[in-house]
Amino acid sequence: MDGDKADPKEKLLSNAFLDLQRLGQNGEYDRALKVTNRILQLSPQDENAFNCKIVCLIHLSKFNEVLQLMQRQAALSKDLHFEKAYCQYRLNQTEEALATVEQAEQSYRIKELKAQILYRLESFSECLSLYRDVIKNTHDDYSDERETNLTAVVTQLQHMNVKNDTV
Amino acid sequence: MPPAMEPVPAKPLFYDLALNFVHFPALPEKTDEGSAGKHKGTGISG
């Protein structure tokens, strides 16, 4: 608790973060969650550990728990817009999810999530232009799936018989 | 009498890609990885 104990605590923490990194890479989120809890017991305001805990809970489909935790820990959650919006999206709080992504910095993962939110809200025109932006500017392993989503958007637009000059 | 059957369009396939981008933050200063190569930008002649 005092200065003399700082060193072993640091050592414990740095080992715990090494474990966390490995478990995250292997997708072992149930075990990683336990490590984040251990870190947060030692160091309750650790932003990295908190962020990792939120990620674990999402991969364990505990979306309600994430939102409750974010409410209790507002300061630690202030930059986790993407994670918050994703949980709202999965809980069908779709309008709230849209509001959350609009507060966030516009990274490509935020745009990807926003496109999915707009699809669910049936704002297909806006969704289409967002997908075009994301497809043009991302180079990852998901381009096939993204093209499939684009096709779904185009299909919905045609089906709705939307007059649409942007296509 | 049941209502007449009518065709409905199939729901197009739509993937949740955002979940793939839910990942841990970079944990640099917490692990020892960065410390050895910390000054790698510095040349031998300083």
Coordinates of N, CA and C in Angstrom, one line a residue:
Chain A
M1 N 0.8 -1.2 0.0 CA 0.0 0.0 0.0 C 0.9 1.3 0.0
D2 N 2.1 1.2 0.5 CA 2.9 2.4 0.5 C 4.0 2.2 -0.5
G3 N 5.0 3.2 -0.5 CA 6.0 3.2 -1.6 C 6.8 2.0 -1.7
D4 N 7.1 1.3 -0.5 CA 7.9 0.1 -0.5 C 7.3 -1.0 -1.2
K5 N 6.0 -1.1 -1.3 CA 5.3 -2.2 -1.9 C 5.1 -2.0 -3.4
A6 N 5.5 -0.8 -3.9 CA 5.2 -0.5 -5.3 C 5.8 -1.4 -6.3
D7 N 7.0 -1.8 -6.0 CA 7.8 -2.6 -6.9 C 7.1 -4.0 -7.2
P8 N 6.9 -4.8 -6.2 CA 6.2 -6.1 -6.5 C 4.8 -5.9 -7.2
K9 N 4.2 -4.9 -6.8 CA 2.9 -4.6 -7.5 C 3.0 -4.4 -9.0
E10 N 4.1 -3.5 -9.3 CA 4.4 -3.3 -10.7 C 4.7 -4.5 -11.4
K11 N 5.4 -5.4 -10.8 CA 5.8 -6.7 -11.4 C 4.6 -7.5 -11.7
L12 N 3.7 -7.6 -10.7 CA 2.5 -8.4 -10.8 C 1.6 -7.8 -12.0
L13 N 1.6 -6.5 -12.0 CA 0.8 -5.9 -13.1 C 1.3 -6.1 -14.5
S14 N 2.7 -6.0 -14.6 CA 3.2 -6.1 -15.9 C 3.1 -7.6 -16.4
N15 N 3.2 -8.6 -15.4 CA 3.0 -10.0 -15.8 C 1.5 -10.2 -16.2
A16 N 0.6 -9.6 -15.5 CA -0.8 -9.7 -15.8 C -1.1 -9.2 -17.2
F17 N -0.5 -8.1 -17.5 CA -0.7 -7.5 -18.9 C -0.1 -8.4 -20.0
L18 N 1.0 -9.0 -19.7 CA 1.6 -10.0 -20.6 C 0.6 -11.1 -20.9
D19 N 0.0 -11.7 -19.7 CA -1.0 -12.7 -19.9 C -2.2 -12.3 -20.7
L20 N -2.6 -11.1 -20.4 CA -3.7 -10.5 -21.1 C -3.5 -10.4 -22.6
Q21 N -2.4 -10.0 -23.0 CA -2.0 -9.8 -24.4 C -2.1 -11.2 -25.1
R22 N -1.5 -12.2 -24.4 CA -1.5 -13.5 -25.0 C -2.9 -14.1 -25.1
L23 N -3.7 -14.0 -24.0 CA -5.1 -14.5 -24.0 C -5.9 -13.8 -25.1
G24 N -5.7 -12.5 -25.2 CA -6.4 -11.7 -26.2 C -6.1 -12.2 -27.6
Q25 N -4.8 -12.4 -27.9 CA -4.4 -12.9 -29.2 C -5.1 -14.3 -29.5
N26 N -5.2 -15.1 -28.4 CA -5.8 -16.5 -28.6 C -7.3 -16.5 -28.6
G27 N -7.9 -15.4 -28.3 CA -9.4 -15.3 -28.2 C -9.9 -16.0 -27.0
E28 N -9.1 -16.1 -25.9 CA -9.6 -16.8 -24.7 C -10.1 -15.7 -23.7
Y29 N -11.3 -15.3 -24.1 CA -11.9 -14.1 -23.4 C -12.4 -14.4 -22.0
D30 N -12.8 -15.6 -21.7 CA -13.3 -15.9 -20.4 C -12.1 -15.9 -19.4
R31 N -11.0 -16.4 -19.8 CA -9.8 -16.3 -18.9 C -9.2 -14.9 -18.9
A32 N -9.3 -14.2 -20.0 CA -8.8 -12.9 -20.0 C -9.6 -12.0 -19.1
L33 N -10.9 -12.2 -19.0 CA -11.8 -11.5 -18.2 C -11.3 -11.6 -16.7
K34 N -10.9 -12.8 -16.3 CA -10.5 -13.0 -14.9 C -9.2 -12.2 -14.7
V35 N -8.3 -12.1 -15.7 CA -7.1 -11.3 -15.5 C -7.4 -9.8 -15.4
T36 N -8.3 -9.4 -16.2 CA -8.7 -7.9 -16.1 C -9.2 -7.6 -14.7
N37 N -10.0 -8.5 -14.2 CA -10.6 -8.3 -12.8 C -9.5 -8.3 -11.8
R38 N -8.5 -9.1 -12.0 CA -7.4 -9.1 -11.0 C -6.6 -7.8 -11.1
I39 N -6.4 -7.3 -12.3 CA -5.6 -6.0 -12.4 C -6.5 -4.9 -11.8
L40 N -7.8 -4.9 -12.1 CA -8.6 -3.8 -11.6 C -8.7 -3.8 -10.1
Q41 N -8.6 -5.0 -9.5 CA -8.5 -5.0 -8.0 C -7.3 -4.3 -7.5
L42 N -6.2 -4.5 -8.1 CA -4.9 -3.9 -7.7 C -4.9 -2.4 -8.1
S43 N -5.5 -2.1 -9.2 CA -5.4 -0.8 -9.8 C -6.7 -0.4 -10.5
P44 N -7.7 0.0 -9.7 CA -9.0 0.2 -10.1 C -9.2 1.2 -11.3
Q45 N -8.3 2.1 -11.4 CA -8.5 3.2 -12.4 C -7.7 2.9 -13.7
D46 N -7.2 1.7 -13.9 CA -6.4 1.4 -15.0 C -7.3 1.3 -16.3
E47 N -7.0 2.3 -17.2 CA -7.8 2.4 -18.4 C -7.7 1.3 -19.3
N48 N -6.4 0.8 -19.5 CA -6.2 -0.3 -20.4 C -6.9 -1.6 -19.9
A49 N -6.8 -1.9 -18.6 CA -7.5 -3.1 -18.1 C -9.0 -2.9 -18.2
F50 N -9.5 -1.8 -18.0 CA -10.9 -1.6 -18.1 C -11.4 -1.8 -19.5
N51 N -10.6 -1.2 -20.5 CA -10.9 -1.3 -21.9 C -10.9 -2.8 -22.3
C52 N -9.9 -3.6 -21.8 CA -9.8 -5.0 -22.1 C -11.0 -5.7 -21.5
K53 N -11.4 -5.4 -20.3 CA -12.6 -6.0 -19.6 C -13.8 -5.9 -20.5
I54 N -14.0 -4.6 -21.0 CA -15.2 -4.4 -21.8 C -15.1 -5.2 -23.1
V55 N -14.0 -5.3 -23.7 CA -13.8 -6.2 -24.9 C -14.1 -7.6 -24.6
C56 N -13.6 -8.1 -23.5 CA -13.9 -9.5 -23.1 C -15.4 -9.7 -22.9
L57 N -16.1 -8.8 -22.2 CA -17.5 -9.0 -22.0 C -18.3 -9.0 -23.3
I58 N -17.9 -8.1 -24.3 CA -18.5 -8.1 -25.6 C -18.4 -9.5 -26.3
H59 N -17.2 -10.0 -26.3 CA -17.0 -11.3 -26.9 C -17.7 -12.4 -26.2
L60 N -18.0 -12.2 -24.9 CA -18.8 -13.2 -24.2 C -20.3 -12.9 -24.2
S61 N -20.6 -11.9 -25.1 CA -22.0 -11.5 -25.4 C -22.8 -11.0 -24.2
K62 N -22.0 -10.4 -23.2 CA -22.6 -9.8 -22.1 C -22.8 -8.3 -22.3
F63 N -23.7 -8.0 -23.2 CA -23.9 -6.6 -23.7 C -24.5 -5.7 -22.6
N64 N -25.5 -6.3 -21.9 CA -26.1 -5.5 -20.8 C -25.2 -5.1 -19.7
E65 N -24.3 -6.1 -19.4 CA -23.3 -5.9 -18.4 C -22.4 -4.8 -18.7
V66 N -22.0 -4.7 -20.0 CA -21.1 -3.7 -20.5 C -21.7 -2.3 -20.3
L67 N -23.0 -2.2 -20.7 CA -23.6 -0.8 -20.6 C -23.8 -0.4 -19.1
Q68 N -24.1 -1.4 -18.2 CA -24.2 -1.1 -16.8 C -22.9 -0.7 -16.2
L69 N -21.8 -1.4 -16.6 CA -20.5 -1.1 -16.1 C -20.0 0.3 -16.6
M70 N -20.4 0.6 -17.8 CA -20.0 1.9 -18.4 C -20.7 3.0 -17.6
Q71 N -21.9 2.8 -17.2 CA -22.7 3.8 -16.4 C -22.0 4.0 -15.1
R72 N -21.6 2.9 -14.5 CA -21.0 3.1 -13.1 C -19.6 3.7 -13.2
Q73 N -18.9 3.5 -14.4 CA -17.5 3.9 -14.5 C -17.4 4.9 -15.7
A74 N -18.1 6.0 -15.5 CA -18.2 6.9 -16.7 C -16.9 7.5 -17.1
A75 N -16.0 7.8 -16.1 CA -14.7 8.4 -16.5 C -13.9 7.4 -17.3
L76 N -13.9 6.1 -16.9 CA -13.1 5.1 -17.6 C -13.7 4.8 -19.0
S77 N -14.9 5.1 -19.2 CA -15.6 4.7 -20.4 C -15.7 5.8 -21.4
K78 N -15.2 7.0 -21.1 CA -15.5 8.2 -21.9 C -15.0 8.0 -23.4
D79 N -14.0 7.3 -23.6 CA -13.5 7.1 -25.0 C -14.0 5.8 -25.7
L80 N -14.8 5.1 -25.0 CA -15.1 3.7 -25.6 C -16.4 3.8 -26.4
H81 N -16.5 4.8 -27.3 CA -17.7 5.0 -28.0 C -18.1 3.8 -28.9
F82 N -17.0 3.2 -29.6 CA -17.3 2.1 -30.5 C -17.9 0.9 -29.7
E83 N -17.3 0.6 -28.6 CA -17.7 -0.5 -27.8 C -19.1 -0.3 -27.3
K84 N -19.4 0.9 -26.8 CA -20.7 1.2 -26.3 C -21.8 1.1 -27.4
A85 N -21.5 1.7 -28.5 CA -22.4 1.7 -29.6 C -22.7 0.3 -30.1
Y86 N -21.6 -0.6 -30.1 CA -21.8 -1.9 -30.5 C -22.8 -2.7 -29.6
C87 N -22.6 -2.5 -28.3 CA -23.6 -3.1 -27.4 C -25.0 -2.6 -27.6
Q88 N -25.2 -1.3 -27.8 CA -26.5 -0.8 -28.0 C -27.1 -1.4 -29.3
Y89 N -26.2 -1.5 -30.3 CA -26.7 -2.1 -31.6 C -27.1 -3.6 -31.4
R90 N -26.4 -4.4 -30.6 CA -26.7 -5.8 -30.4 C -27.9 -5.9 -29.5
L91 N -28.2 -4.9 -28.6 CA -29.4 -5.0 -27.8 C -30.6 -4.3 -28.5
N92 N -30.5 -4.0 -29.8 CA -31.6 -3.4 -30.5 C -31.9 -2.0 -30.0
Q93 N -31.0 -1.3 -29.3 CA -31.2 0.1 -29.0 C -30.6 0.9 -30.1
T94 N -31.2 0.8 -31.3 CA -30.5 1.2 -32.5 C -30.4 2.7 -32.6
E95 N -31.4 3.5 -32.2 CA -31.3 4.9 -32.2 C -30.2 5.4 -31.3
E96 N -30.2 4.8 -30.1 CA -29.1 5.1 -29.1 C -27.7 4.8 -29.7
A97 N -27.6 3.7 -30.4 CA -26.4 3.3 -31.0 C -25.9 4.4 -32.0
L98 N -26.9 4.9 -32.8 CA -26.5 5.9 -33.8 C -26.1 7.2 -33.1
A99 N -26.7 7.6 -32.1 CA -26.3 8.8 -31.3 C -24.9 8.6 -30.8
T100 N -24.6 7.4 -30.3 CA -23.2 7.1 -29.8 C -22.2 7.2 -30.9
V101 N -22.4 6.6 -32.0 CA -21.4 6.7 -33.1 C -21.2 8.1 -33.6
E102 N -22.2 8.9 -33.5 CA -22.1 10.2 -34.0 C -21.3 11.1 -33.0
Q103 N -21.1 10.7 -31.8 CA -20.2 11.4 -30.9 C -18.7 11.0 -31.1
A104 N -18.5 9.9 -31.8 CA -17.2 9.3 -31.8 C -16.3 9.9 -32.9
E105 N -15.0 9.8 -32.8 CA -14.2 10.2 -33.9 C -14.4 9.2 -35.1
Q106 N -14.3 9.7 -36.3 CA -14.8 8.9 -37.4 C -13.6 8.0 -37.9
S107 N -13.4 6.9 -37.2 CA -12.5 5.9 -37.7 C -13.2 4.9 -38.6
Y108 N -12.5 4.0 -39.3 CA -13.2 3.1 -40.2 C -14.0 2.1 -39.5
R109 N -13.6 1.7 -38.3 CA -14.5 0.7 -37.6 C -15.8 1.4 -37.1
I110 N -15.7 2.7 -36.8 CA -16.9 3.4 -36.4 C -17.8 3.5 -37.6
K111 N -17.2 3.8 -38.8 CA -18.0 3.9 -40.0 C -18.6 2.5 -40.4
E112 N -17.9 1.5 -40.2 CA -18.4 0.1 -40.4 C -19.7 -0.1 -39.5
L113 N -19.5 0.2 -38.3 CA -20.6 0.0 -37.3 C -21.8 0.9 -37.7
K114 N -21.5 2.1 -38.0 CA -22.5 3.1 -38.4 C -23.3 2.6 -39.6
A115 N -22.6 2.0 -40.6 CA -23.3 1.4 -41.7 C -24.3 0.3 -41.3
Q116 N -23.8 -0.5 -40.4 CA -24.7 -1.6 -39.9 C -25.9 -1.1 -39.2
I117 N -25.7 0.0 -38.4 CA -26.8 0.7 -37.7 C -27.8 1.3 -38.7
L118 N -27.3 1.9 -39.7 CA -28.1 2.6 -40.7 C -28.9 1.5 -41.5
Y119 N -28.3 0.4 -41.7 CA -29.0 -0.7 -42.4 C -30.2 -1.1 -41.6
R120 N -30.0 -1.3 -40.3 CA -31.1 -1.7 -39.4 C -32.2 -0.6 -39.3
L121 N -31.8 0.6 -39.4 CA -32.7 1.7 -39.4 C -33.4 1.9 -40.8
E122 N -33.0 1.1 -41.7 CA -33.5 1.2 -43.1 C -33.2 2.5 -43.8
S123 N -32.1 3.2 -43.3 CA -31.6 4.4 -44.0 C -30.6 3.9 -45.1
F124 N -31.2 3.3 -46.2 CA -30.3 2.6 -47.1 C -29.4 3.5 -48.0
S125 N -30.0 4.7 -48.3 CA -29.1 5.6 -49.1 C -27.9 6.0 -48.4
E126 N -28.0 6.4 -47.2 CA -26.9 6.8 -46.4 C -25.9 5.7 -46.1
C127 N -26.5 4.5 -45.9 CA -25.8 3.3 -45.7 C -24.9 2.9 -46.9
L128 N -25.5 3.1 -48.0 CA -24.8 2.8 -49.3 C -23.5 3.7 -49.5
S129 N -23.7 5.0 -49.2 CA -22.6 5.8 -49.5 C -21.5 5.6 -48.4
L130 N -21.9 5.2 -47.2 CA -20.9 4.8 -46.2 C -20.1 3.6 -46.6
Y131 N -20.8 2.6 -47.0 CA -20.2 1.3 -47.5 C -19.2 1.6 -48.6
R132 N -19.6 2.5 -49.5 CA -18.6 2.8 -50.6 C -17.4 3.4 -50.1
D133 N -17.5 4.3 -49.1 CA -16.3 4.9 -48.5 C -15.5 3.9 -47.8
V134 N -16.1 3.0 -47.0 CA -15.4 2.0 -46.3 C -14.7 1.0 -47.2
I135 N -15.4 0.6 -48.2 CA -14.8 -0.4 -49.2 C -13.6 0.2 -49.9
K136 N -13.8 1.5 -50.3 CA -12.7 2.1 -51.0 C -11.4 2.3 -50.1
N137 N -11.6 2.4 -48.9 CA -10.5 2.8 -48.0 C -10.0 1.8 -47.0
T138 N -10.5 0.6 -47.1 CA -10.0 -0.5 -46.2 C -9.5 -1.6 -47.0
H139 N -8.5 -2.2 -46.5 CA -7.8 -3.4 -47.1 C -7.6 -4.4 -46.0
D140 N -8.6 -5.3 -45.8 CA -8.4 -6.3 -44.8 C -9.1 -7.6 -45.3
D141 N -9.2 -8.5 -44.3 CA -9.7 -9.9 -44.7 C -11.2 -9.9 -44.9
Y142 N -11.9 -8.8 -44.8 CA -13.4 -8.9 -44.8 C -14.0 -8.3 -46.0
S143 N -13.2 -8.1 -47.1 CA -13.8 -7.4 -48.2 C -14.9 -8.2 -48.9
D144 N -14.9 -9.6 -48.9 CA -16.0 -10.3 -49.4 C -17.3 -10.1 -48.7
E145 N -17.1 -10.2 -47.3 CA -18.3 -10.0 -46.5 C -18.9 -8.6 -46.7
R146 N -18.0 -7.6 -46.8 CA -18.4 -6.2 -47.0 C -19.2 -6.1 -48.3
E147 N -18.6 -6.7 -49.4 CA -19.3 -6.7 -50.7 C -20.7 -7.3 -50.6
T148 N -20.8 -8.4 -49.8 CA -22.1 -9.0 -49.6 C -23.1 -8.0 -48.9
N149 N -22.6 -7.3 -47.9 CA -23.4 -6.3 -47.2 C -23.8 -5.2 -48.2
L150 N -22.9 -4.8 -49.0 CA -23.2 -3.8 -50.0 C -24.3 -4.2 -51.0
T151 N -24.2 -5.5 -51.4 CA -25.3 -6.1 -52.2 C -26.6 -6.1 -51.5
A152 N -26.6 -6.4 -50.2 CA -27.9 -6.4 -49.4 C -28.5 -5.0 -49.4
V153 N -27.6 -4.0 -49.3 CA -28.1 -2.6 -49.2 C -28.7 -2.2 -50.6
V154 N -28.0 -2.6 -51.7 CA -28.5 -2.2 -53.0 C -29.9 -2.9 -53.2
T155 N -29.9 -4.2 -52.8 CA -31.2 -5.0 -53.0 C -32.3 -4.3 -52.2
Q156 N -32.0 -3.9 -51.0 CA -33.1 -3.2 -50.2 C -33.5 -1.9 -50.9
L157 N -32.6 -1.2 -51.4 CA -32.9 0.1 -52.0 C -33.8 -0.1 -53.2
Q158 N -33.4 -1.1 -54.0 CA -34.2 -1.4 -55.2 C -35.6 -1.9 -54.8
H159 N -35.7 -2.7 -53.8 CA -36.9 -3.2 -53.3 C -37.9 -2.1 -52.8
M160 N -37.3 -1.2 -52.2 CA -38.1 -0.1 -51.6 C -38.5 0.9 -52.7
N161 N -38.0 0.7 -53.9 CA -38.3 1.6 -55.0 C -38.0 3.0 -54.7
V162 N -36.8 3.2 -54.1 CA -36.4 4.5 -53.7 C -36.0 5.3 -55.0
K163 N -36.4 6.4 -55.2 CA -35.9 7.3 -56.2 C -34.5 7.7 -55.8
N164 N -33.5 7.4 -56.5 CA -32.3 7.7 -55.9 C -31.2 8.0 -56.9
D165 N -30.9 9.3 -56.9 CA -30.0 9.9 -57.9 C -28.6 9.6 -57.6
T166 N -28.3 9.1 -56.4 CA -26.8 9.0 -56.0 C -26.3 7.7 -56.6
V167 N -27.1 6.7 -57.0 CA -26.5 5.5 -57.5 C -26.0 5.6 -59.0
Chain B
M1 N -61.3 -18.4 -42.3 CA -60.5 -18.6 -43.6 C -59.1 -17.9 -43.4
P2 N -58.1 -18.6 -43.7 CA -56.7 -18.0 -43.6 C -56.6 -17.0 -44.8
P3 N -55.8 -16.0 -44.6 CA -55.6 -15.0 -45.7 C -54.8 -15.7 -46.8
A4 N -55.0 -15.2 -48.0 CA -54.2 -15.8 -49.1 C -52.7 -15.7 -49.0
M5 N -52.0 -16.7 -49.4 CA -50.6 -16.6 -49.4 C -50.1 -15.6 -50.3
E6 N -49.0 -14.9 -50.0 CA -48.4 -14.0 -50.9 C -46.9 -14.1 -50.8
P7 N -46.2 -14.0 -51.9 CA -44.7 -14.1 -51.9 C -44.1 -12.9 -51.2
V8 N -43.0 -13.1 -50.4 CA -42.3 -12.0 -49.8 C -40.8 -12.2 -50.2
P9 N -40.1 -11.1 -50.4 CA -38.7 -11.2 -50.8 C -37.9 -11.8 -49.7
A10 N -36.9 -12.6 -50.1 CA -36.0 -13.2 -49.1 C -35.2 -12.1 -48.5
K11 N -34.9 -12.2 -47.2 CA -34.0 -11.2 -46.5 C -32.6 -11.4 -47.0
P12 N -32.0 -10.4 -47.5 CA -30.6 -10.6 -48.0 C -29.7 -10.9 -46.9
L13 N -28.6 -11.6 -47.2 CA -27.6 -11.9 -46.2 C -26.8 -10.6 -45.9
F14 N -26.6 -10.5 -44.6 CA -26.0 -9.2 -44.1 C -25.1 -9.6 -42.9
Y15 N -23.8 -9.4 -43.0 CA -22.9 -9.8 -42.0 C -22.6 -8.7 -40.9
D16 N -22.4 -9.2 -39.7 CA -21.9 -8.2 -38.6 C -20.4 -8.2 -38.7
L17 N -19.9 -7.2 -39.3 CA -18.4 -7.2 -39.4 C -17.8 -6.4 -38.3
A18 N -18.6 -5.5 -37.6 CA -18.1 -4.7 -36.6 C -17.5 -5.5 -35.4
L19 N -18.1 -6.7 -35.2 CA -17.6 -7.5 -34.0 C -16.1 -7.8 -34.2
N20 N -15.7 -7.9 -35.5 CA -14.2 -8.2 -35.7 C -13.3 -7.1 -35.3
F21 N -13.9 -5.9 -35.1 CA -13.0 -4.8 -34.7 C -13.1 -4.5 -33.2
V22 N -13.8 -5.4 -32.5 CA -13.8 -5.2 -31.0 C -12.5 -6.0 -30.5
H23 N -11.5 -5.2 -30.3 CA -10.3 -5.9 -29.8 C -9.6 -5.1 -28.7
F24 N -8.6 -5.7 -28.1 CA -7.9 -5.1 -27.0 C -7.2 -3.8 -27.5
P25 N -7.0 -2.8 -26.7 CA -6.1 -1.7 -27.1 C -4.7 -2.2 -27.1
A26 N -3.9 -1.4 -27.8 CA -2.4 -1.7 -27.8 C -2.0 -1.5 -26.3
L27 N -1.2 -2.4 -25.8 CA -0.8 -2.4 -24.4 C 0.7 -2.1 -24.4
P28 N 1.2 -1.0 -24.8 CA 2.7 -0.8 -25.0 C 3.5 -0.7 -23.7
E29 N 3.2 0.3 -22.9 CA 4.1 0.6 -21.7 C 3.9 -0.4 -20.6
K30 N 2.9 -1.3 -20.7 CA 2.6 -2.2 -19.7 C 3.5 -3.5 -19.9
T31 N 3.9 -3.7 -21.1 CA 4.7 -4.9 -21.3 C 6.2 -4.5 -21.6
D32 N 7.1 -5.4 -21.5 CA 8.5 -5.0 -21.6 C 9.0 -4.8 -23.0
E33 N 8.1 -5.2 -24.0 CA 8.5 -5.2 -25.4 C 9.2 -3.9 -25.8
G34 N 8.6 -2.8 -25.5 CA 9.1 -1.5 -26.0 C 10.4 -1.1 -25.4
S35 N 10.8 -1.5 -24.2 CA 11.9 -0.9 -23.5 C 13.2 -1.1 -24.1
A36 N 13.5 -2.3 -24.7 CA 14.8 -2.6 -25.3 C 15.0 -1.7 -26.5
G37 N 14.0 -1.6 -27.4 CA 14.2 -0.9 -28.6 C 13.8 0.5 -28.5
K38 N 13.7 1.1 -27.3 CA 13.1 2.4 -27.1 C 13.8 3.5 -28.0
H39 N 15.1 3.4 -28.0 CA 15.8 4.5 -28.7 C 16.3 4.1 -30.1
K40 N 15.5 3.2 -30.7 CA 16.0 2.6 -32.0 C 16.2 3.7 -33.1
G41 N 15.6 4.8 -32.9 CA 15.7 5.8 -33.9 C 17.0 6.5 -33.9
T42 N 17.7 6.4 -32.7 CA 19.0 7.1 -32.6 C 20.1 6.4 -33.3
G43 N 20.9 7.1 -34.1 CA 22.0 6.5 -34.9 C 23.2 6.3 -34.0
I44 N 24.1 5.5 -34.5 CA 25.3 5.1 -33.7 C 26.2 6.3 -33.4
S45 N 26.2 7.3 -34.3 CA 27.0 8.5 -34.0 C 26.2 9.5 -33.2
G46 N 25.0 9.2 -32.8 CA 24.2 10.1 -32.0 C 23.7 11.2 -32.9

